[in-house]
Amino acid sequence: MANQLPVKVVAVEERIWSGEAEMLVARTTEGEIGVLPGHSPLLGLLKEPSQVRVKLAGGEQLTYDVSGGFLSIDADGVTVLAESATPASPESR
């Protein structure tokens, strides 16, 4: 099995999702970024509004509509800290 990326998606008032993923894709104010295991440390400002996509093993994908916040990548994985985060509707994915 390939390396897994520890991911946390957190809104101001609650943890939305946490677990292991193959990849995370987010749109920052500097552009879209794909994060794989072993990515260099980074702190990015999330574009508002935007989506965060978490790609799981086996091809499943979780998509969240986010408003404001940050993307933090460090040796422990990636954390999305958003002002709000909700599961995306199927038609907006």
mmCIF file of C-alpha atoms in Angstrom, residues 2-67:
data_model
loop_
_atom_site.group_PDB
_atom_site.id
_atom_site.type_symbol
_atom_site.label_atom_id
_atom_site.label_comp_id
_atom_site.label_asym_id
_atom_site.label_seq_id
_atom_site.Cartn_x
_atom_site.Cartn_y
_atom_site.Cartn_z
ATOM 1 C CA ALA A 2 1.237 3.507 -0.815
ATOM 2 C CA ASN A 3 2.071 5.996 1.914
ATOM 3 C CA GLN A 4 -0.968 7.651 3.419
ATOM 4 C CA LEU A 5 -1.387 11.309 4.302
ATOM 5 C CA PRO A 6 -2.934 12.168 7.687
ATOM 6 C CA VAL A 7 -5.674 14.759 6.990
ATOM 7 C CA LYS A 8 -7.886 16.858 9.275
ATOM 8 C CA VAL A 9 -10.685 19.083 7.991
ATOM 9 C CA VAL A 10 -11.744 21.375 10.831
ATOM 10 C CA ALA A 11 -14.292 24.197 10.965
ATOM 11 C CA VAL A 12 -14.326 26.821 13.686
ATOM 12 C CA GLU A 13 -16.780 24.908 15.850
ATOM 13 C CA GLU A 14 -16.191 21.238 14.972
ATOM 14 C CA ARG A 15 -13.978 18.609 13.375
ATOM 15 C CA ILE A 16 -15.544 17.789 10.011
ATOM 16 C CA TRP A 17 -13.391 14.816 8.982
ATOM 17 C CA SER A 18 -10.075 13.226 9.861
ATOM 18 C CA GLY A 19 -8.350 10.162 8.534
ATOM 19 C CA GLU A 20 -5.818 8.835 6.059
ATOM 20 C CA ALA A 21 -5.845 9.926 2.420
ATOM 21 C CA GLU A 22 -3.770 9.433 -0.700
ATOM 22 C CA MET A 23 -3.988 13.102 -1.692
ATOM 23 C CA LEU A 24 -5.647 16.394 -0.815
ATOM 24 C CA VAL A 25 -6.422 19.129 -3.344
ATOM 25 C CA ALA A 26 -7.249 22.681 -2.235
ATOM 26 C CA ARG A 27 -7.465 26.109 -3.837
ATOM 27 C CA THR A 28 -5.412 28.790 -2.127
ATOM 28 C CA THR A 29 -5.120 32.472 -2.969
ATOM 29 C CA GLU A 30 -1.973 31.511 -4.918
ATOM 30 C CA GLY A 31 -3.679 28.763 -6.954
ATOM 31 C CA GLU A 32 -4.669 25.115 -6.688
ATOM 32 C CA ILE A 33 -2.346 22.798 -4.764
ATOM 33 C CA GLY A 34 -2.173 19.017 -4.617
ATOM 34 C CA VAL A 35 -0.710 17.552 -1.443
ATOM 35 C CA LEU A 36 0.835 14.077 -1.331
ATOM 36 C CA PRO A 37 2.602 12.313 1.548
ATOM 37 C CA GLY A 38 6.027 13.891 2.160
ATOM 38 C CA HIS A 39 5.002 17.349 0.894
ATOM 39 C CA SER A 40 7.178 20.263 2.031
ATOM 40 C CA PRO A 41 5.821 22.347 4.930
ATOM 41 C CA LEU A 42 3.499 25.131 3.802
ATOM 42 C CA LEU A 43 0.935 27.536 5.194
ATOM 43 C CA GLY A 44 -1.621 28.763 2.667
ATOM 44 C CA LEU A 45 -4.672 31.027 2.759
ATOM 45 C CA LEU A 46 -7.730 29.255 1.315
ATOM 46 C CA LYS A 47 -9.497 31.024 -1.533
ATOM 47 C CA GLU A 48 -12.999 32.054 -0.585
ATOM 48 C CA PRO A 49 -15.272 30.343 -1.449
ATOM 49 C CA SER A 50 -13.671 27.139 -2.679
ATOM 50 C CA GLN A 51 -13.595 23.379 -2.336
ATOM 51 C CA VAL A 52 -11.245 20.915 -0.697
ATOM 52 C CA ARG A 53 -11.068 17.426 -2.196
ATOM 53 C CA VAL A 54 -9.762 14.485 -0.154
ATOM 54 C CA LYS A 55 -8.831 11.488 -2.310
ATOM 55 C CA LEU A 56 -9.030 8.229 -0.388
ATOM 56 C CA ALA A 57 -7.543 4.808 -1.131
ATOM 57 C CA GLY A 58 -9.700 2.853 -3.549
ATOM 58 C CA GLY A 59 -10.698 5.894 -5.596
ATOM 59 C CA GLU A 60 -13.314 7.393 -3.251
ATOM 60 C CA GLN A 61 -13.278 11.187 -2.971
ATOM 61 C CA LEU A 62 -14.699 13.472 -0.283
ATOM 62 C CA THR A 63 -15.444 17.057 -1.314
ATOM 63 C CA TYR A 64 -16.111 19.948 1.047
ATOM 64 C CA ASP A 65 -17.272 23.482 0.325
ATOM 65 C CA VAL A 66 -15.118 25.759 2.472
ATOM 66 C CA SER A 67 -15.295 29.418 3.345
#
